[in-house]
């Protein structure tokens, strides 16, 4: 398999890479601001095709998260199956080499594709070349970081490897390097230098994990908090990620006050403490609290259930029992012909000039001590040529609050207080 091929060809990499250097320690950051861009939809796809692709990506993403619970040594990640992810721009090495990676609160490992590529996926920029960097250092197998990922040892060097739910794989060296965020250079960051990569990784070079695990960017930089604000998918403006002292909720909120809810610990049955669980109590549409069974969002003994917030999943996924109640209420509010061409999505036929989009109340996610208000255009999608569709899908297991509902919302993860705060914002003005 890939491990055998990788081991046979590691001598090629070692002949190009600098000798392992003493690892440096990542300095605590006083505050970072990083640009976030959004991957664009291919123009050849219609709205409905893009919608179906987005649903499939979200469901496959959920399967990746589900599979990640099987082993504490697996590295979880979201891959670019199309549009729908947010990318951050940074640089790696000395001298600096630019990379663009998927921002992912549902994984921990930071990794990028590297030269010399035994097998690499297409990407928009040159592959990172460790042989030209004076700050690149492969970690020995004795490093504590090495035990945090699935790995093998070769000449006492840590080789990481992981597989994903869509058969995407990445393998290479676990190393330390200097990362640059804007003008801020941070040495000694542990990352994966992927030299054998298979599957799909369109328009990005790798992943930056923001999860709770030890190898994530927040865990390595040790900020007390981080925040992001996603611009809408139809906006050309740049979003931003803030870490440390720069992470705070701004004053430009369109409505309402700042809401704060505690984040729940991972269930005991989930050995890898990556995900940010939220204490969801129920969902309303307008003034109506929907009759969703309490069991729909309960965390079960086997680790399934509950709700996590994830920047790498586009559409929100809820338990089938909750989905059925939501659909019933939507059908009572929208008096348009139901499009029966899709049996897995709730879509309505809509023709501008003939039909007006219905006025619909806000959807509210009720968390412990906080209410997340979601206007119509963040839980429904509309296209003048194709239709009017619910941006929520059904899925067994853990529910996921996706990035579509998080748009134009300033969201702050307080890692010290173990809480999530949020407020409506104009993200292009932050």
Short mmCIF file of C-alpha atoms in Angstrom, two decimals:
data_model
loop_
_atom_site.label_atom_id
_atom_site.label_comp_id
_atom_site.label_asym_id
_atom_site.label_seq_id
_atom_site.Cartn_x
_atom_site.Cartn_y
_atom_site.Cartn_z
CA UNK A 1 0.00 0.00 0.00
CA UNK A 2 0.91 3.65 0.20
CA UNK A 3 3.01 3.18 3.35
CA UNK A 4 5.24 0.67 1.53
CA UNK A 5 5.64 2.95 -1.48
CA UNK A 6 6.38 5.89 0.77
CA UNK A 7 9.06 4.03 2.70
CA UNK A 8 10.75 2.85 -0.47
CA UNK A 9 10.96 6.38 -1.81
CA UNK A 10 11.82 8.27 1.36
CA UNK A 11 15.50 8.15 0.45
CA UNK A 12 14.63 10.46 -2.44
CA UNK A 13 13.14 12.97 -0.04
CA UNK A 14 16.00 12.67 2.42
CA UNK A 15 18.48 13.39 -0.35
CA UNK A 16 16.68 16.68 -1.06
CA UNK A 17 15.77 17.74 2.48
CA UNK A 18 18.08 19.52 4.94
CA UNK A 19 19.27 17.65 8.00
CA UNK A 20 16.91 17.58 10.92
CA UNK A 21 17.54 20.64 13.06
CA UNK A 22 16.73 21.17 16.72
CA UNK A 23 13.05 22.04 16.98
CA UNK A 24 12.23 25.55 18.10
CA UNK A 25 9.31 26.46 20.29
CA UNK A 26 6.34 28.39 18.94
CA UNK A 27 6.05 31.73 20.64
CA UNK A 28 2.75 32.77 22.12
CA UNK A 29 1.15 35.35 19.87
CA UNK A 30 -0.14 38.69 21.02
CA UNK A 31 -2.52 38.94 18.10
CA UNK A 32 -2.80 37.80 14.50
CA UNK A 33 -5.07 38.81 11.61
CA UNK A 34 -5.21 36.44 8.63
CA UNK A 35 -7.07 36.92 5.35
CA UNK A 36 -9.71 34.35 4.40
CA UNK A 37 -10.98 33.85 0.86
CA UNK A 38 -13.74 31.64 -0.48
CA UNK A 39 -13.45 29.04 -3.20
CA UNK A 40 -15.49 29.91 -6.25
CA UNK A 41 -18.19 27.79 -7.84
CA UNK A 42 -17.35 26.45 -11.30
CA UNK A 43 -19.35 28.49 -13.82
CA UNK A 44 -20.23 25.34 -15.80
CA UNK A 45 -22.54 24.13 -13.01
CA UNK A 46 -26.11 25.32 -12.63
CA UNK A 47 -27.46 26.46 -9.27
CA UNK A 48 -29.18 23.13 -8.71
CA UNK A 49 -26.05 21.18 -9.66
CA UNK A 50 -23.97 23.30 -7.27
CA UNK A 51 -26.60 22.79 -4.58
CA UNK A 52 -26.57 19.01 -4.99
CA UNK A 53 -22.76 19.01 -4.97
CA UNK A 54 -22.74 21.12 -1.80
CA UNK A 55 -25.17 18.72 -0.09
CA UNK A 56 -23.02 15.75 -1.03
CA UNK A 57 -19.88 17.52 0.23
CA UNK A 58 -21.57 18.32 3.53
CA UNK A 59 -22.75 14.74 3.97
CA UNK A 60 -19.36 13.30 3.02
CA UNK A 61 -17.76 15.74 5.43
CA UNK A 62 -20.04 14.44 8.16
CA UNK A 63 -18.93 10.89 7.33
CA UNK A 64 -15.30 12.03 7.65
CA UNK A 65 -16.05 13.41 11.11
CA UNK A 66 -17.86 10.20 12.04
CA UNK A 67 -14.98 8.03 10.85
CA UNK A 68 -12.51 10.21 12.72
CA UNK A 69 -13.93 8.95 16.00
CA UNK A 70 -12.64 5.46 15.34
CA UNK A 71 -9.01 6.09 16.28
CA UNK A 72 -7.34 8.72 18.38
CA UNK A 73 -4.38 8.63 15.99
CA UNK A 74 -6.36 9.53 12.88
CA UNK A 75 -6.03 13.07 11.55
CA UNK A 76 -9.41 14.54 10.66
CA UNK A 77 -9.81 16.99 7.79
CA UNK A 78 -12.07 18.54 5.24
CA UNK A 79 -11.06 18.40 1.60
CA UNK A 80 -12.07 20.59 -1.30
CA UNK A 81 -14.65 18.60 -3.23
CA UNK A 82 -15.75 21.79 -5.00
CA UNK A 83 -16.83 25.18 -3.71
CA UNK A 84 -18.03 25.83 -0.18
CA UNK A 85 -14.86 26.10 1.91
CA UNK A 86 -12.96 29.10 3.24
CA UNK A 87 -9.22 29.37 2.56
CA UNK A 88 -6.58 31.22 4.54
CA UNK A 89 -3.44 32.70 3.05
CA UNK A 90 -0.11 32.39 4.83
CA UNK A 91 3.52 31.54 4.13
CA UNK A 92 5.83 28.75 5.27
CA UNK A 93 9.62 28.56 5.53
CA UNK A 94 12.67 30.82 5.32
CA UNK A 95 12.62 32.38 2.80
CA UNK A 96 8.84 32.50 2.76
CA UNK A 97 6.83 30.31 0.37
CA UNK A 98 3.11 31.18 0.07
CA UNK A 99 0.42 28.58 0.68
CA UNK A 100 -3.38 28.72 0.68
CA UNK A 101 -5.09 26.20 2.95
CA UNK A 102 -8.60 25.24 3.99
CA UNK A 103 -9.68 26.72 7.33
CA UNK A 104 -11.06 23.88 9.42
CA UNK A 105 -12.39 23.96 12.98
CA UNK A 106 -13.18 20.25 12.63
CA UNK A 107 -9.57 19.05 12.43
CA UNK A 108 -6.22 19.60 14.11
CA UNK A 109 -3.27 18.91 11.83
CA UNK A 110 -1.70 21.71 9.77
CA UNK A 111 -0.31 20.32 6.52
CA UNK A 112 0.66 21.28 2.99
CA UNK A 113 1.91 19.46 -0.10
CA UNK A 114 5.70 19.32 -0.38
CA UNK A 115 8.53 18.73 -2.83
CA UNK A 116 9.86 16.39 -3.99
CA UNK A 117 6.38 15.05 -4.68
CA UNK A 118 6.15 11.30 -4.96
CA UNK A 119 2.50 11.92 -5.73
CA UNK A 120 0.85 15.34 -5.40
CA UNK A 121 -2.48 16.89 -6.30
CA UNK A 122 -2.86 19.98 -8.50
CA UNK A 123 -2.72 23.27 -6.61
CA UNK A 124 -2.77 26.97 -7.58
CA UNK A 125 0.76 27.78 -6.33
CA UNK A 126 4.17 26.08 -6.41
CA UNK A 127 4.67 23.18 -4.02
CA UNK A 128 6.49 24.01 -0.81
CA UNK A 129 10.14 23.01 -1.12
CA UNK A 130 11.71 22.18 2.29
CA UNK A 131 15.20 21.92 0.78
CA UNK A 132 15.27 25.69 0.27
CA UNK A 133 14.17 26.57 3.82
CA UNK A 134 16.70 27.11 6.60
CA UNK A 135 14.03 26.67 9.28
CA UNK A 136 12.65 23.26 8.22
CA UNK A 137 13.25 20.45 10.71
CA UNK A 138 11.87 16.89 10.61
CA UNK A 139 10.69 15.65 14.00
CA UNK A 140 12.23 12.50 15.50
CA UNK A 141 9.97 9.60 16.43
CA UNK A 142 10.61 10.40 20.09
CA UNK A 143 8.79 13.72 19.73
CA UNK A 144 5.48 13.87 21.66
CA UNK A 145 3.87 15.35 18.54
CA UNK A 146 4.65 12.18 16.60
CA UNK A 147 2.52 10.09 18.93
CA UNK A 148 -0.45 12.36 18.18
CA UNK A 149 -0.86 11.09 14.61
CA UNK A 150 -0.84 7.77 12.82
CA UNK A 151 2.84 7.29 12.02
CA UNK A 152 5.79 5.10 11.08
CA UNK A 153 9.50 5.63 11.76
CA UNK A 154 12.31 5.70 9.20
CA UNK A 155 15.84 6.52 10.32
CA UNK A 156 14.20 7.84 13.51
CA UNK A 157 12.20 10.40 11.54
CA UNK A 158 8.44 10.73 12.09
CA UNK A 159 6.34 9.84 9.03
CA UNK A 160 2.66 10.74 9.38
CA UNK A 161 -0.19 9.35 7.31
CA UNK A 162 -3.95 9.57 7.24
CA UNK A 163 -6.89 8.50 5.08
CA UNK A 164 -10.25 10.22 4.68
CA UNK A 165 -13.83 9.19 4.03
CA UNK A 166 -13.64 9.94 0.29
CA UNK A 167 -10.41 7.91 -0.12
CA UNK A 168 -8.26 11.04 -0.05
CA UNK A 169 -4.90 10.37 1.59
CA UNK A 170 -1.89 12.38 2.67
CA UNK A 171 1.45 11.02 3.88
CA UNK A 172 4.81 12.55 4.55
CA UNK A 173 7.04 13.92 7.33
CA UNK A 174 5.92 15.57 10.53
CA UNK A 175 8.21 18.57 10.93
CA UNK A 176 8.57 22.03 12.43
CA UNK A 177 8.75 25.21 10.41
CA UNK A 178 8.27 28.96 10.61
CA UNK A 179 4.83 30.12 9.51
CA UNK A 180 4.13 33.71 8.51
CA UNK A 181 0.71 35.33 8.96
CA UNK A 182 0.80 38.71 7.27
CA UNK A 183 3.86 40.33 8.87
CA UNK A 184 3.92 38.04 11.90
CA UNK A 185 6.48 35.21 11.77
CA UNK A 186 5.98 32.33 14.21
CA UNK A 187 8.78 29.72 14.49
CA UNK A 188 8.58 26.11 15.59
CA UNK A 189 5.09 25.21 14.33
CA UNK A 190 4.53 21.47 13.94
CA UNK A 191 3.03 20.63 10.55
CA UNK A 192 2.74 17.84 7.99
CA UNK A 193 4.93 17.98 4.89
CA UNK A 194 2.85 15.84 2.51
CA UNK A 195 4.83 14.16 -0.26
CA UNK A 196 2.30 11.41 -1.14
CA UNK A 197 -1.22 12.79 -1.62
CA UNK A 198 -4.12 11.17 -3.39
CA UNK A 199 -7.72 12.20 -3.95
CA UNK A 200 -9.07 15.74 -4.34
CA UNK A 201 -7.74 19.04 -3.02
CA UNK A 202 -8.91 21.67 -5.50
CA UNK A 203 -7.72 25.28 -5.23
CA UNK A 204 -5.78 24.78 -2.00
CA UNK A 205 -2.42 23.43 -0.87
CA UNK A 206 -3.52 21.74 2.35
CA UNK A 207 -5.36 22.36 5.62
CA UNK A 208 -4.98 24.53 8.71
CA UNK A 209 -6.71 22.78 11.61
CA UNK A 210 -8.31 24.95 14.30
CA UNK A 211 -9.71 22.12 16.44
CA UNK A 212 -9.16 21.36 20.10
CA UNK A 213 -6.43 18.75 19.59
CA UNK A 214 -2.76 19.24 20.43
CA UNK A 215 -1.56 19.76 16.84
CA UNK A 216 -4.06 22.47 15.88
CA UNK A 217 -3.00 26.06 15.26
CA UNK A 218 -4.70 27.41 18.43
CA UNK A 219 -3.16 24.65 20.56
CA UNK A 220 0.30 25.48 19.25
CA UNK A 221 0.01 29.26 19.40
CA UNK A 222 -1.77 29.21 22.78
CA UNK A 223 -4.03 32.22 22.19
CA UNK A 224 -6.74 32.74 24.77
CA UNK A 225 -9.25 33.08 21.96
CA UNK A 226 -9.75 33.21 18.20
CA UNK A 227 -12.52 34.50 15.98
CA UNK A 228 -13.62 34.68 12.36
CA UNK A 229 -16.25 36.45 10.31
CA UNK A 230 -17.28 34.83 7.00
CA UNK A 231 -18.45 37.08 4.18
CA UNK A 232 -21.42 35.70 2.17
CA UNK A 233 -20.82 33.30 -0.70
CA UNK A 234 -21.92 35.94 -3.23
CA UNK A 235 -19.46 38.52 -1.90
CA UNK A 236 -16.04 39.26 -3.39
CA UNK A 237 -14.82 40.76 -0.10
CA UNK A 238 -12.19 39.07 2.04
CA UNK A 239 -13.06 37.45 5.36
CA UNK A 240 -10.67 37.42 8.32
CA UNK A 241 -9.43 35.09 11.03
CA UNK A 242 -8.22 36.70 14.26
CA UNK A 243 -6.09 35.01 16.92
CA UNK A 244 -5.11 36.28 20.35
CA UNK A 245 -5.74 39.87 21.40
CA UNK A 246 -7.14 40.79 17.97
CA UNK A 247 -9.95 38.26 18.43
CA UNK A 248 -12.87 40.26 19.76
CA UNK A 249 -16.39 41.03 18.73
CA UNK A 250 -16.58 44.33 16.88
CA UNK A 251 -19.11 47.08 17.40
CA UNK A 252 -20.72 46.94 13.94
CA UNK A 253 -23.59 44.57 14.58
CA UNK A 254 -26.69 44.76 12.48
CA UNK A 255 -29.01 43.80 15.31
CA UNK A 256 -29.15 42.23 18.73
CA UNK A 257 -26.59 41.84 21.46
CA UNK A 258 -23.59 39.59 21.79
CA UNK A 259 -24.67 36.07 22.72
CA UNK A 260 -22.50 33.60 24.66
CA UNK A 261 -22.94 29.90 25.29
CA UNK A 262 -20.63 27.35 26.95
CA UNK A 263 -18.91 24.74 24.81
CA UNK A 264 -19.43 21.17 25.93
CA UNK A 265 -16.59 18.68 26.47
CA UNK A 266 -16.20 15.85 24.00
CA UNK A 267 -18.11 12.70 24.99
CA UNK A 268 -15.98 10.05 26.77
CA UNK A 269 -16.54 7.67 23.84
CA UNK A 270 -14.81 10.13 21.49
CA UNK A 271 -11.11 9.74 22.33
CA UNK A 272 -9.81 12.52 20.09
CA UNK A 273 -10.77 15.87 21.60
CA UNK A 274 -11.10 17.86 18.36
CA UNK A 275 -14.65 19.13 18.03
CA UNK A 276 -16.46 22.13 19.49
CA UNK A 277 -19.76 20.80 20.89
CA UNK A 278 -22.60 23.28 21.48
CA UNK A 279 -25.41 22.84 24.06
CA UNK A 280 -28.39 23.11 21.69
CA UNK A 281 -31.78 23.14 23.41
CA UNK A 282 -34.14 23.51 20.44
CA UNK A 283 -35.04 25.36 17.24
CA UNK A 284 -37.74 27.97 16.57
CA UNK A 285 -39.20 29.45 13.39
CA UNK A 286 -40.49 32.87 14.27
CA UNK A 287 -42.31 32.65 17.59
CA UNK A 288 -42.98 28.94 17.21
CA UNK A 289 -40.77 26.55 19.13
CA UNK A 290 -40.65 23.49 16.91
CA UNK A 291 -41.74 20.19 18.53
CA UNK A 292 -38.37 18.49 18.01
CA UNK A 293 -37.87 15.47 20.28
CA UNK A 294 -35.22 16.08 22.95
CA UNK A 295 -33.48 12.90 21.87
CA UNK A 296 -32.68 14.48 18.47
CA UNK A 297 -29.79 16.50 19.94
CA UNK A 298 -28.77 14.38 22.91
CA UNK A 299 -25.18 13.15 23.03
CA UNK A 300 -25.29 9.38 23.23
CA UNK A 301 -22.96 7.00 25.07
CA UNK A 302 -21.39 5.84 21.79
CA UNK A 303 -20.31 9.43 20.99
CA UNK A 304 -23.00 10.14 18.39
CA UNK A 305 -25.56 12.89 18.73
CA UNK A 306 -25.23 16.45 19.94
CA UNK A 307 -24.20 19.35 17.71
CA UNK A 308 -20.78 20.70 16.73
CA UNK A 309 -19.88 23.93 14.93
CA UNK A 310 -17.68 23.39 11.89
CA UNK A 311 -16.16 25.83 9.40
CA UNK A 312 -15.42 23.01 6.94
CA UNK A 313 -19.03 21.86 6.38
CA UNK A 314 -21.13 24.09 4.15
CA UNK A 315 -24.73 23.13 4.93
CA UNK A 316 -26.16 22.49 8.37
CA UNK A 317 -26.95 18.83 9.05
CA UNK A 318 -29.51 17.78 11.66
CA UNK A 319 -30.90 14.53 13.00
CA UNK A 320 -33.73 13.08 10.85
CA UNK A 321 -36.25 13.60 13.67
CA UNK A 322 -35.40 17.32 13.77
CA UNK A 323 -35.27 17.58 9.98
CA UNK A 324 -38.78 16.17 9.59
CA UNK A 325 -40.23 18.76 11.97
CA UNK A 326 -38.38 21.62 10.22
CA UNK A 327 -39.58 20.49 6.79
CA UNK A 328 -43.19 20.27 7.97
CA UNK A 329 -43.03 23.85 9.23
CA UNK A 330 -41.33 25.16 6.07
CA UNK A 331 -44.03 23.53 3.93
CA UNK A 332 -46.70 25.39 5.93
CA UNK A 333 -44.94 28.72 5.29
CA UNK A 334 -43.95 28.44 1.63
CA UNK A 335 -46.87 28.36 -0.78
CA UNK A 336 -44.91 27.46 -3.90
CA UNK A 337 -44.96 24.23 -5.92
CA UNK A 338 -42.63 21.64 -4.41
CA UNK A 339 -39.93 20.48 -6.81
CA UNK A 340 -40.21 16.70 -6.65
CA UNK A 341 -37.18 16.07 -8.87
CA UNK A 342 -35.01 15.75 -5.78
CA UNK A 343 -35.94 13.22 -3.13
CA UNK A 344 -33.23 14.26 -0.65
CA UNK A 345 -33.68 18.05 -0.72
CA UNK A 346 -36.58 20.35 -0.02
CA UNK A 347 -36.83 22.68 -3.03
CA UNK A 348 -39.63 24.80 -4.43
CA UNK A 349 -40.23 25.87 -8.01
CA UNK A 350 -39.85 29.62 -8.27
CA UNK A 351 -40.11 31.90 -11.32
CA UNK A 352 -39.30 35.63 -10.89
CA UNK A 353 -42.14 37.76 -12.19
CA UNK A 354 -44.58 34.92 -11.61
CA UNK A 355 -43.77 34.09 -7.99
CA UNK A 356 -42.55 36.29 -5.19
CA UNK A 357 -40.20 34.86 -2.62
CA UNK A 358 -42.24 34.37 0.53
CA UNK A 359 -41.65 36.46 3.61
CA UNK A 360 -40.36 34.04 6.21
CA UNK A 361 -39.58 34.45 9.90
CA UNK A 362 -36.12 34.10 11.37
CA UNK A 363 -34.96 30.67 12.41
CA UNK A 364 -33.52 30.59 15.92
CA UNK A 365 -31.12 28.02 17.30
CA UNK A 366 -31.57 28.01 21.07
CA UNK A 367 -28.37 27.24 22.96
CA UNK A 368 -27.76 27.24 26.69
CA UNK A 369 -27.91 30.97 27.54
CA UNK A 370 -27.85 32.16 23.91
CA UNK A 371 -30.08 32.43 20.84
CA UNK A 372 -28.55 32.35 17.36
CA UNK A 373 -30.91 34.23 15.03
CA UNK A 374 -30.71 33.07 11.41
CA UNK A 375 -32.58 35.14 8.79
CA UNK A 376 -34.34 33.54 5.83
CA UNK A 377 -31.48 34.00 3.38
CA UNK A 378 -29.12 32.02 5.64
CA UNK A 379 -31.35 28.97 5.89
CA UNK A 380 -32.91 29.18 2.40
CA UNK A 381 -31.10 29.51 -0.96
CA UNK A 382 -32.67 31.08 -4.02
CA UNK A 383 -31.77 31.25 -7.70
CA UNK A 384 -34.00 32.94 -10.32
CA UNK A 385 -33.46 30.11 -12.82
CA UNK A 386 -33.50 27.06 -10.61
CA UNK A 387 -35.53 27.34 -7.42
CA UNK A 388 -35.85 28.05 -3.70
CA UNK A 389 -34.26 25.44 -1.42
CA UNK A 390 -33.76 24.69 2.26
CA UNK A 391 -30.05 24.85 3.18
CA UNK A 392 -30.45 22.18 5.84
CA UNK A 393 -30.13 18.45 5.22
CA UNK A 394 -30.81 15.31 7.20
CA UNK A 395 -28.16 13.01 8.61
CA UNK A 396 -27.93 10.40 11.35
CA UNK A 397 -25.48 10.95 14.18
CA UNK A 398 -23.87 14.20 15.24
CA UNK A 399 -25.53 17.38 13.94
CA UNK A 400 -23.31 20.06 12.39
CA UNK A 401 -23.77 23.83 12.27
CA UNK A 402 -22.31 24.59 8.84
CA UNK A 403 -20.54 27.67 7.48
CA UNK A 404 -23.49 28.86 5.34
CA UNK A 405 -25.43 29.75 8.47
CA UNK A 406 -22.31 31.36 9.96
CA UNK A 407 -21.98 33.98 7.21
CA UNK A 408 -22.05 37.64 8.31
CA UNK A 409 -21.70 36.55 11.89
CA UNK A 410 -18.71 37.41 14.05
CA UNK A 411 -17.93 34.20 15.97
CA UNK A 412 -15.47 34.07 18.87
CA UNK A 413 -14.04 30.91 20.45
CA UNK A 414 -12.90 31.72 24.00
CA UNK A 415 -10.51 28.87 24.75
CA UNK A 416 -9.86 30.04 28.30
CA UNK A 417 -13.52 30.40 29.29
CA UNK A 418 -14.48 27.43 27.07
CA UNK A 419 -17.33 29.38 25.50
CA UNK A 420 -18.59 30.49 22.09
CA UNK A 421 -19.79 34.07 21.52
CA UNK A 422 -21.43 35.45 18.38
CA UNK A 423 -23.12 38.56 17.02
CA UNK A 424 -24.43 39.63 13.63
CA UNK A 425 -21.89 41.73 11.73
CA UNK A 426 -20.98 43.12 8.35
CA UNK A 427 -17.95 40.90 7.85
CA UNK A 428 -16.59 42.94 4.94
CA UNK A 429 -16.28 45.94 7.28
CA UNK A 430 -14.20 44.31 10.02
#
